[in-house]
Amino acid sequence: MNRVARLDHAHVWHPFTQMRDWLQRDPIVIVSGKGAVLRDTAGREYLDANSSIWTNLHGHRHPKIDEAIRRQLDRISHSSALGLANEPASLLAAKLIESANRTVPAAGRSGAFSGKRKSRATGALSKVFFSDDGSTAMEVAIKLAHEFARRERGVKRPKFLSLQNAYHGDTLGAASVGHIELFHKSWEGLRFASDVVMAPYCYRCPFNRAKPERADAREYRRCRWECVGKVEEKFASQSRTRQPYAAMVVEPLMQGAAGMIPQPRGWLARVEGIVRGHGAQLIADEVMTGFGRAGEPAIAAEMVPASGEPRGGHKAGAAGCLAVQHEGVRPDFVAVAKGLTGGYLPMAATLTTQEVFDAFLGGYEEFKTFFHGHSYTGNQLGAAAALASLELLESRASQEARRTLENVLREELKSLWALPQVGDIRQVGLMAGVELVRDWRTRAPFDLRERAGMRVTDAMAKRGVLTRPIGNVLVLMPPYCTTPAQARRMVAALRNSVEETFL
Ligand code: PMP
């Protein structure tokens, strides 16, 4: 074992890791990276098939982002946002708002379930609160929505609703709106109570009457949108208690840590209609789905009125960066992190509306201030990296590369249907989950103790492809610079590893 590995074993406690298992193995020690490739101390190369836990967008050591950080280093790395402004953070806030407000198709915005009661229109996003990671971005959204409901709607004890198996981070507030029994039960005494509602998980949905097929379960499901009906029921019964929900929290289009669970097209817009109909707010957790991960939303020309200025101050133009834009949904809060800096530095942001901002304005002595902040809020190095990353994202070259990669991935993943242990393959843009089962005909799951996912990813690592499973679900989330040949290698490694594991 080399010196670094020895030091790691002596002192480092790794996240979400059974350290007894960790200490029995030689760790892979990464020393460098370039593009989609990571290199270890022994000179072995690996494809970074989950973009270093979903953070890296454009590949490692991208010259444009490296250069932006170096340029910023020559000026200043950090000064406090408590009492001071700085250029990169101001530019980044403006850029995020501009991108997040781009107009998107409104298809499905007013579905059968959209409420008729105290419907609240939502204004454009206009304010950015910076923090450090996905969990803190969610904490900020939760605190703001809580206080907004108290101040503006007179709700005494605001409650939150989120989805079955939701994961929104590990700080206590973010964990309180999470519903993964395995992770969250340990903190039961510390979390505040929140409500849970059925998530659209077509593959294992009790209302889906379709028999298993060799296709994404969303495509062949037979149901009556009962999952949306459950959301409506929750809101209706909560409203009767005179303590209506302050907000609903969702990961748009795809729930990540829940097991890469995608929503059928139209679910999000229908749910937005319900949330609005009950006068509640919508918190979109785009920590995983943001910055092009969900693919390119089609910006429909017909959405732009003749005046050229879309309603609500939402701007038309190149594709936006958020998953909500795929369904024309406008949240009151959007949390972004992971890919914000292209996967370079820990930085996060919570975007919100003028209406929310205004609820915190007042005379100093009224103490309506948002009493929350982090030491590295608005950090210049992070903001410089993020600006460079956003510029890359909007380049034609990146958009085309992403489209190609998405198609290659879709084509390659089809080969996995030949494996009897592959139950469902679900891809949204550049995020893919492959659910392993005992037998696809019965959908019978592996017991978690069998470590089916981990055994496959260990075998993939031996083939030079790194990713991390979520239980029995294998994840592919390649950096956008991944070449078609590299994408094929990722899928081939997965296929061969499943075959080897279940021989
Ligand atoms: N929200 C979602 C959807 C996430 O996937 C994660 C992290 N996996 C978080 C929040 C928390 O982000 P962080 O790990 O940066 O705190």
Coordinates of C-alpha atoms and ligand atoms in Angstrom, one line a residue:
M1 CA 0.0 0.0 0.0
N2 CA 1.4 3.4 -0.9
R3 CA 2.0 6.2 1.6
V4 CA -1.1 8.2 0.6
A5 CA -3.3 5.1 1.0
R6 CA -1.8 4.4 4.4
L7 CA -2.5 8.0 5.5
D8 CA -6.0 7.7 4.2
H9 CA -6.5 4.4 6.1
A10 CA -5.1 6.0 9.3
H11 CA -7.1 9.2 9.3
V12 CA -9.8 9.8 6.7
W13 CA -13.4 8.9 7.4
H14 CA -15.3 8.6 4.0
P15 CA -18.9 9.6 3.5
F16 CA -21.6 7.0 3.1
T17 CA -19.0 4.3 3.5
Q18 CA -18.8 1.2 5.8
M19 CA -15.3 2.0 7.0
R20 CA -14.7 -1.6 8.1
D21 CA -15.0 -2.7 4.4
W22 CA -13.0 0.3 3.3
L23 CA -10.1 -0.6 5.6
Q24 CA -9.9 -4.1 4.2
R25 CA -9.1 -2.9 0.7
D26 CA -6.4 -0.9 -1.1
P27 CA -8.1 2.4 -2.0
I28 CA -7.8 3.8 -5.5
V29 CA -5.9 7.0 -5.0
I30 CA -6.5 9.5 -7.7
V31 CA -3.6 11.8 -8.6
S32 CA -4.8 13.5 -11.8
G33 CA -7.5 13.7 -14.4
K34 CA -8.0 14.9 -18.0
G35 CA -11.4 15.1 -19.7
A36 CA -13.4 12.0 -18.7
V37 CA -10.3 10.1 -17.5
L38 CA -9.0 9.8 -14.0
R39 CA -5.5 8.4 -13.2
D40 CA -4.3 6.8 -10.0
T41 CA -1.0 6.5 -8.2
A42 CA -0.2 3.3 -10.1
G43 CA -0.7 5.0 -13.4
R44 CA -3.9 3.2 -14.1
E45 CA -6.6 5.1 -16.0
Y46 CA -10.3 5.0 -15.4
L47 CA -13.4 6.6 -17.1
D48 CA -15.2 8.8 -14.7
A49 CA -18.7 7.4 -15.5
N50 CA -20.5 9.3 -12.7
S51 CA -18.8 12.6 -13.2
S52 CA -17.2 12.4 -9.7
I53 CA -20.5 12.0 -8.0
W54 CA -22.5 14.0 -10.5
T55 CA -20.5 17.2 -10.2
N56 CA -18.2 17.4 -13.2
L57 CA -19.7 18.7 -16.4
H58 CA -17.1 19.5 -19.0
G59 CA -14.4 17.0 -17.9
H60 CA -11.4 17.4 -15.7
R61 CA -8.8 20.1 -16.2
H62 CA -10.9 21.9 -18.8
P63 CA -8.6 24.6 -20.1
K64 CA -11.3 27.3 -20.0
I65 CA -12.2 26.7 -16.4
D66 CA -8.6 26.2 -15.3
E67 CA -7.8 29.5 -16.9
A68 CA -10.7 31.3 -15.3
I69 CA -9.6 30.1 -11.9
R70 CA -6.0 31.1 -12.5
R71 CA -7.1 34.6 -13.7
Q72 CA -9.1 35.0 -10.5
L73 CA -6.2 33.7 -8.3
D74 CA -4.1 36.6 -9.6
R75 CA -6.7 39.0 -8.2
I76 CA -8.2 37.5 -5.0
S77 CA -9.5 34.1 -3.9
H78 CA -12.0 35.1 -1.3
S79 CA -13.5 38.1 0.5
S80 CA -16.6 37.9 2.6
A81 CA -20.1 38.5 1.3
L82 CA -21.0 39.8 4.8
G83 CA -20.8 43.5 4.1
L84 CA -18.9 43.3 0.8
A85 CA -19.8 42.7 -2.8
N86 CA -17.6 41.2 -5.5
E87 CA -17.5 41.1 -9.2
P88 CA -17.6 37.3 -10.0
A89 CA -20.5 36.7 -7.6
S90 CA -22.5 39.6 -9.0
L91 CA -21.9 38.5 -12.6
L92 CA -22.8 34.9 -11.8
A93 CA -26.0 35.9 -10.0
A94 CA -27.1 37.9 -13.1
K95 CA -26.1 35.0 -15.4
L96 CA -28.0 32.4 -13.3
I97 CA -31.1 34.5 -13.3
E98 CA -31.0 35.1 -17.0
S99 CA -30.5 31.5 -17.8
A100 CA -33.1 30.2 -15.3
N101 CA -35.8 32.5 -16.7
R102 CA -35.6 31.6 -20.3
T103 CA -39.0 30.7 -21.7
V104 CA -39.9 27.1 -22.2
P105 CA -42.8 25.2 -23.6
A106 CA -46.0 25.5 -21.5
A107 CA -47.4 22.1 -22.6
G108 CA -49.1 20.5 -19.7
R109 CA -49.0 23.6 -17.5
S110 CA -52.7 23.5 -16.9
G111 CA -53.4 19.8 -16.6
A112 CA -56.6 18.2 -15.3
F113 CA -55.4 18.6 -11.8
S114 CA -54.4 22.2 -11.8
G115 CA -56.3 23.9 -9.0
K116 CA -58.9 26.6 -9.2
R117 CA -58.7 27.8 -5.7
K118 CA -56.3 30.5 -4.4
S119 CA -54.1 30.0 -7.4
R120 CA -50.9 32.1 -7.1
A121 CA -49.0 33.1 -10.2
T122 CA -45.3 33.0 -9.7
G123 CA -43.0 35.8 -10.9
A124 CA -39.7 35.4 -12.5
L125 CA -36.7 34.3 -10.5
S126 CA -34.7 37.3 -9.6
K127 CA -32.6 36.8 -6.5
V128 CA -29.7 34.5 -5.7
F129 CA -28.5 33.4 -2.3
F130 CA -25.1 31.7 -2.5
S131 CA -24.0 28.9 -0.2
D132 CA -21.6 26.0 -0.3
D133 CA -23.3 22.7 -1.3
G134 CA -26.5 21.1 -2.2
S135 CA -27.6 20.6 1.3
T136 CA -27.1 24.2 2.3
A137 CA -28.9 25.4 -0.9
M138 CA -31.9 23.3 0.3
E139 CA -31.6 24.6 3.8
V140 CA -31.9 28.1 2.5
A141 CA -35.0 27.3 0.4
I142 CA -36.7 25.5 3.3
K143 CA -36.0 28.4 5.7
L144 CA -37.2 31.0 3.3
A145 CA -40.4 29.1 2.3
H146 CA -41.1 28.5 6.0
E147 CA -40.8 32.1 6.9
F148 CA -42.6 33.3 3.8
A149 CA -45.6 31.1 4.7
R150 CA -45.7 32.6 8.3
R151 CA -45.3 36.2 7.2
E152 CA -47.3 36.3 4.1
R153 CA -49.9 33.6 4.4
G154 CA -50.3 33.6 8.2
V155 CA -49.6 29.9 8.5
K156 CA -48.6 29.2 12.1
R157 CA -46.7 26.0 11.7
P158 CA -45.8 25.7 8.0
K159 CA -45.4 22.1 6.8
F160 CA -43.6 20.6 3.8
L161 CA -44.5 17.9 1.4
S162 CA -42.0 15.8 -0.5
L163 CA -41.8 12.6 -2.4
Q164 CA -41.4 9.0 -1.3
N165 CA -37.7 8.1 -1.2
A166 CA -36.8 11.8 -1.6
Y167 CA -33.2 12.8 -0.9
H168 CA -32.3 16.5 -0.6
G169 CA -29.1 16.5 1.4
D170 CA -27.7 15.6 4.8
T171 CA -27.9 18.7 7.0
L172 CA -30.9 18.4 9.4
G173 CA -33.3 20.7 7.5
A174 CA -32.6 19.1 4.1
A175 CA -32.7 15.6 5.7
S176 CA -36.1 16.5 7.2
V177 CA -37.7 16.6 3.8
G178 CA -35.9 13.4 2.8
H179 CA -37.7 10.1 3.0
I180 CA -35.1 7.3 2.5
E181 CA -35.7 5.1 5.5
L182 CA -32.1 3.7 5.4
F183 CA -30.4 7.1 5.6
H184 CA -32.9 9.1 7.6
K185 CA -34.1 6.8 10.4
S186 CA -30.9 7.4 12.3
W187 CA -31.7 11.1 12.7
E188 CA -35.4 10.6 13.6
G189 CA -35.1 12.5 16.9
L190 CA -33.4 15.4 15.2
R191 CA -35.5 15.9 12.1
F192 CA -38.6 18.1 11.9
A193 CA -41.7 16.3 10.7
S194 CA -42.6 16.6 7.1
D195 CA -45.2 14.8 4.9
V196 CA -44.5 12.3 2.2
V197 CA -46.5 11.5 -0.9
M198 CA -46.3 8.8 -3.6
A199 CA -43.5 9.4 -6.1
P200 CA -44.1 8.4 -9.8
Y201 CA -42.0 5.2 -9.9
C202 CA -43.6 3.6 -13.0
Y203 CA -41.4 0.5 -12.8
R204 CA -42.7 -0.4 -9.3
C205 CA -46.0 1.5 -9.3
P206 CA -48.9 -0.5 -7.7
F207 CA -51.2 1.4 -10.1
N208 CA -49.3 0.4 -13.3
R209 CA -51.3 -2.5 -14.7
A210 CA -48.8 -3.2 -17.5
K211 CA -46.7 -6.5 -17.4
P212 CA -43.0 -6.1 -17.5
E213 CA -41.6 -5.3 -21.0
R214 CA -38.1 -4.8 -22.4
A215 CA -38.5 -1.0 -22.3
D216 CA -38.4 1.9 -19.9
A217 CA -41.5 1.4 -17.7
R218 CA -42.6 5.0 -18.4
E219 CA -43.1 4.1 -22.0
Y220 CA -45.5 1.2 -21.6
R221 CA -47.2 2.0 -18.3
R222 CA -51.0 1.6 -18.0
C223 CA -52.4 3.9 -15.4
R224 CA -54.6 6.9 -14.8
W225 CA -52.1 9.2 -13.2
E226 CA -53.0 7.9 -9.8
C227 CA -49.7 9.3 -8.5
V228 CA -50.8 12.9 -9.4
G229 CA -54.2 12.1 -7.7
K230 CA -52.3 11.3 -4.5
V231 CA -50.6 14.7 -4.6
E232 CA -54.0 16.4 -5.0
E233 CA -55.4 14.3 -2.1
K234 CA -52.6 15.3 0.2
F235 CA -53.0 19.0 -0.6
A236 CA -56.8 18.8 -0.2
S237 CA -56.7 17.1 3.2
Q238 CA -53.9 19.4 4.5
S239 CA -55.8 22.5 3.4
R240 CA -58.8 21.3 5.5
T241 CA -56.6 21.5 8.6
R242 CA -56.2 25.3 8.3
Q243 CA -52.4 24.7 8.3
P244 CA -51.9 24.4 4.5
Y245 CA -48.6 23.2 3.1
A246 CA -46.0 25.9 2.8
A247 CA -44.3 24.2 -0.1
M248 CA -43.8 21.0 -2.0
V249 CA -40.2 19.9 -2.6
V250 CA -39.3 18.0 -5.8
E251 CA -36.4 16.9 -7.8
P252 CA -37.7 17.7 -11.3
L253 CA -37.8 15.0 -14.0
M254 CA -35.6 12.5 -12.1
Q255 CA -35.1 11.6 -8.5
G256 CA -31.4 10.8 -8.1
A257 CA -30.4 9.3 -4.8
A258 CA -33.9 7.7 -4.6
G259 CA -32.6 5.3 -7.3
M260 CA -32.6 7.3 -10.5
I261 CA -36.4 7.4 -10.7
P262 CA -37.7 9.5 -13.6
Q263 CA -41.1 11.1 -13.9
P264 CA -43.4 10.4 -16.8
R265 CA -43.7 13.4 -19.1
G266 CA -46.3 15.8 -17.8
W267 CA -46.1 14.8 -14.1
L268 CA -44.2 17.9 -13.1
A269 CA -46.4 20.4 -14.8
R270 CA -49.5 18.7 -13.3
V271 CA -48.0 18.8 -9.8
E272 CA -47.1 22.4 -10.3
G273 CA -50.8 23.1 -11.1
I274 CA -51.8 21.4 -7.8
V275 CA -49.2 23.3 -5.7
R276 CA -50.3 26.6 -7.2
G277 CA -54.0 25.8 -6.8
H278 CA -53.5 25.5 -3.1
G279 CA -51.5 28.7 -2.8
A280 CA -48.3 26.8 -1.8
Q281 CA -44.8 27.3 -3.1
L282 CA -42.7 24.9 -5.2
I283 CA -39.1 24.2 -4.3
A284 CA -37.1 22.6 -7.2
D285 CA -34.0 20.7 -6.0
E286 CA -31.9 20.9 -9.2
V287 CA -28.7 19.9 -7.4
M288 CA -28.4 16.9 -9.7
T289 CA -30.6 17.8 -12.6
G290 CA -29.4 21.3 -13.3
F291 CA -26.9 22.6 -15.9
G292 CA -27.9 20.5 -18.9
R293 CA -28.0 17.1 -17.1
A294 CA -31.7 16.7 -18.1
G295 CA -30.8 17.3 -21.8
E296 CA -31.7 20.3 -23.9
P297 CA -35.2 21.7 -23.4
A298 CA -36.9 22.5 -26.7
I299 CA -37.5 26.3 -26.7
A300 CA -40.8 26.4 -28.6
A301 CA -41.0 29.4 -30.9
E302 CA -44.7 29.7 -30.4
M303 CA -44.1 30.3 -26.7
V304 CA -42.7 33.7 -27.5
P305 CA -45.6 36.2 -28.1
A306 CA -45.6 38.6 -31.1
S307 CA -44.2 41.3 -28.8
G308 CA -41.1 39.2 -28.5
E309 CA -41.2 39.4 -24.8
P310 CA -42.5 36.3 -23.1
R311 CA -44.9 36.7 -20.2
G312 CA -43.7 37.2 -16.7
G313 CA -40.4 38.7 -17.7
H314 CA -39.2 35.3 -18.8
K315 CA -36.6 35.7 -21.6
A316 CA -36.4 33.7 -24.8
G317 CA -33.1 32.7 -26.3
A318 CA -30.8 29.7 -26.1
A319 CA -31.8 26.8 -24.0
G320 CA -31.9 27.3 -20.3
C321 CA -30.0 25.3 -17.8
L322 CA -32.7 23.8 -15.6
A323 CA -34.8 20.6 -15.7
V324 CA -38.0 22.5 -14.8
Q325 CA -37.7 24.3 -18.1
H326 CA -38.5 21.1 -19.9
E327 CA -42.1 21.3 -18.7
G328 CA -42.5 25.1 -18.6
V329 CA -42.6 25.0 -14.8
R330 CA -41.7 28.0 -12.7
P331 CA -40.7 27.2 -9.1
D332 CA -40.5 29.7 -6.3
F333 CA -37.1 28.3 -5.3
V334 CA -34.4 26.5 -7.2
A335 CA -31.5 24.9 -5.5
V336 CA -28.3 24.3 -7.6
A337 CA -24.9 23.0 -6.5
K338 CA -22.8 20.1 -7.8
G339 CA -22.4 21.1 -11.5
L340 CA -22.6 24.9 -10.7
T341 CA -18.8 25.3 -10.9
G342 CA -18.4 22.5 -13.5
G343 CA -17.4 20.2 -10.6
Y344 CA -14.4 22.3 -9.6
L345 CA -15.2 24.0 -6.3
P346 CA -17.9 23.6 -3.6
M347 CA -20.4 26.3 -4.3
A348 CA -24.2 26.4 -4.4
A349 CA -27.1 28.8 -4.9
T350 CA -30.7 29.2 -4.1
L351 CA -32.7 31.2 -6.6
T352 CA -35.9 32.8 -5.7
T353 CA -38.5 35.5 -6.6
Q354 CA -38.8 39.2 -5.8
E355 CA -42.0 38.3 -3.8
V356 CA -40.0 36.1 -1.4
F357 CA -37.2 38.7 -1.2
D358 CA -39.7 41.4 -0.4
A359 CA -41.0 39.5 2.6
F360 CA -37.7 40.0 4.3
L361 CA -37.5 43.8 3.7
G362 CA -38.1 46.2 6.5
G363 CA -36.6 48.7 8.8
Y364 CA -33.5 47.5 10.6
E365 CA -35.3 47.5 13.9
E366 CA -38.0 45.2 12.6
F367 CA -35.5 42.4 12.3
K368 CA -37.0 40.9 9.2
T369 CA -33.5 40.2 8.0
F370 CA -32.8 36.6 6.7
F371 CA -30.5 35.6 9.5
H372 CA -28.5 32.9 7.7
G373 CA -25.1 32.8 6.0
H374 CA -21.9 30.9 5.4
S375 CA -18.3 32.0 5.6
Y376 CA -17.6 31.3 1.9
T377 CA -20.8 32.8 0.5
G378 CA -20.2 34.2 -2.9
N379 CA -16.6 32.9 -3.1
Q380 CA -14.7 34.5 -6.0
L381 CA -12.9 31.4 -7.2
G382 CA -16.1 29.4 -7.2
A383 CA -18.0 32.1 -9.0
A384 CA -15.2 32.5 -11.6
A385 CA -15.3 28.7 -12.3
A386 CA -19.1 28.8 -12.5
L387 CA -19.1 31.7 -15.0
A388 CA -16.7 29.8 -17.2
S389 CA -18.7 26.7 -16.9
L390 CA -22.0 28.4 -17.9
E391 CA -20.3 30.0 -20.9
L392 CA -19.1 26.6 -22.0
L393 CA -22.6 25.1 -21.5
E394 CA -24.1 27.7 -23.8
S395 CA -21.6 27.2 -26.6
R396 CA -22.8 25.5 -29.7
A397 CA -20.0 22.9 -29.4
S398 CA -21.1 21.8 -26.0
Q399 CA -24.8 21.6 -26.9
E400 CA -24.0 19.5 -29.9
A401 CA -21.6 17.2 -27.9
R402 CA -24.3 16.7 -25.3
R403 CA -26.9 15.8 -27.9
T404 CA -24.6 13.3 -29.5
L405 CA -23.6 11.8 -26.2
E406 CA -27.2 11.5 -25.1
N407 CA -28.1 9.6 -28.3
V408 CA -25.1 7.4 -28.1
L409 CA -25.9 6.5 -24.5
R410 CA -29.5 5.8 -25.4
E411 CA -28.5 3.5 -28.3
E412 CA -25.8 1.7 -26.3
L413 CA -28.0 1.1 -23.3
K414 CA -30.4 -0.8 -25.4
S415 CA -27.9 -3.7 -25.5
L416 CA -28.5 -4.2 -21.8
W417 CA -32.1 -5.5 -22.4
A418 CA -30.5 -8.8 -23.3
L419 CA -29.5 -9.3 -19.7
P420 CA -32.1 -11.1 -17.5
Q421 CA -30.9 -9.1 -14.5
V422 CA -31.8 -5.8 -16.1
G423 CA -35.3 -4.8 -15.1
D424 CA -35.5 -1.2 -16.1
I425 CA -33.3 1.2 -18.0
R426 CA -34.2 4.8 -17.4
Q427 CA -32.5 7.7 -19.0
V428 CA -33.3 11.4 -18.8
G429 CA -30.8 13.5 -20.8
L430 CA -27.4 12.6 -19.6
M431 CA -28.5 10.7 -16.5
A432 CA -29.1 7.0 -16.6
G433 CA -30.1 4.4 -14.1
V434 CA -30.2 0.6 -14.7
E435 CA -32.2 -1.3 -12.1
L436 CA -30.9 -4.8 -11.4
V437 CA -33.5 -7.5 -10.5
R438 CA -33.4 -11.3 -9.9
D439 CA -35.4 -11.8 -13.1
W440 CA -36.9 -9.2 -15.3
R441 CA -40.1 -11.2 -15.7
T442 CA -41.0 -11.0 -12.1
R443 CA -39.3 -7.7 -11.2
A444 CA -38.1 -9.5 -8.0
P445 CA -35.6 -7.2 -6.3
F446 CA -32.2 -8.3 -4.9
D447 CA -31.9 -8.0 -1.1
L448 CA -29.7 -5.0 -0.3
R449 CA -27.5 -7.2 1.8
E450 CA -26.5 -9.1 -1.4
R451 CA -24.8 -5.9 -2.6
A452 CA -25.7 -6.6 -6.2
G453 CA -25.0 -3.0 -7.3
M454 CA -21.7 -2.8 -5.5
R455 CA -20.5 -6.1 -6.9
V456 CA -21.1 -4.9 -10.4
T457 CA -19.4 -1.5 -9.9
D458 CA -16.4 -3.3 -8.4
A459 CA -16.2 -5.4 -11.5
M460 CA -16.5 -2.2 -13.6
A461 CA -13.6 -0.6 -11.7
K462 CA -11.5 -3.6 -12.7
R463 CA -12.4 -2.8 -16.3
G464 CA -11.4 0.8 -15.9
V465 CA -14.8 2.4 -15.4
L466 CA -15.7 4.1 -12.1
T467 CA -19.2 4.8 -10.8
R468 CA -21.2 4.3 -7.6
P469 CA -24.4 2.4 -7.4
I470 CA -27.6 3.4 -5.5
G471 CA -28.6 0.0 -4.0
N472 CA -29.5 -2.2 -6.9
V473 CA -29.4 0.7 -9.4
L474 CA -26.3 1.3 -11.5
V475 CA -25.7 4.9 -12.5
L476 CA -24.2 6.3 -15.6
M477 CA -23.8 10.1 -15.7
P478 CA -20.8 10.9 -17.9
P479 CA -19.0 14.2 -18.2
Y480 CA -20.2 16.1 -21.3
C481 CA -16.8 15.8 -22.9
T482 CA -17.1 12.0 -23.0
T483 CA -16.5 10.8 -26.5
P484 CA -18.8 8.3 -28.2
A485 CA -16.1 5.7 -27.9
Q486 CA -15.7 6.3 -24.2
A487 CA -19.5 6.1 -23.7
R488 CA -19.5 2.8 -25.5
R489 CA -16.7 1.6 -23.1
M490 CA -18.7 2.7 -20.1
V491 CA -21.8 0.7 -21.2
A492 CA -19.7 -2.3 -22.3
A493 CA -18.0 -2.4 -18.9
L494 CA -21.4 -2.3 -17.3
R495 CA -22.8 -5.1 -19.5
N496 CA -19.7 -7.3 -19.1
S497 CA -19.7 -6.7 -15.3
V498 CA -23.3 -7.7 -14.9
E499 CA -22.6 -10.9 -16.9
E500 CA -19.6 -11.7 -14.8
T501 CA -21.4 -11.0 -11.5
F502 CA -24.4 -13.1 -12.2
L503 CA -22.8 -16.0 -14.2
Ligands
PMP1 N1 -30.1 17.3 -3.5 C1 -29.9 16.4 -4.3 C2 -30.9 16.1 -5.4 C3 -28.7 15.6 -4.3 O1 -28.5 14.7 -5.2 C4 -27.7 15.9 -3.3 C5 -26.4 15.2 -3.2 N2 -26.3 14.0 -3.8 C6 -28.0 17.0 -2.5 C7 -29.2 17.7 -2.5 C8 -27.0 17.4 -1.4 O2 -25.9 18.0 -2.0 P1 -24.5 18.0 -1.3 O3 -24.0 16.6 -1.2 O4 -23.7 18.9 -2.2 O5 -24.7 18.6 0.0

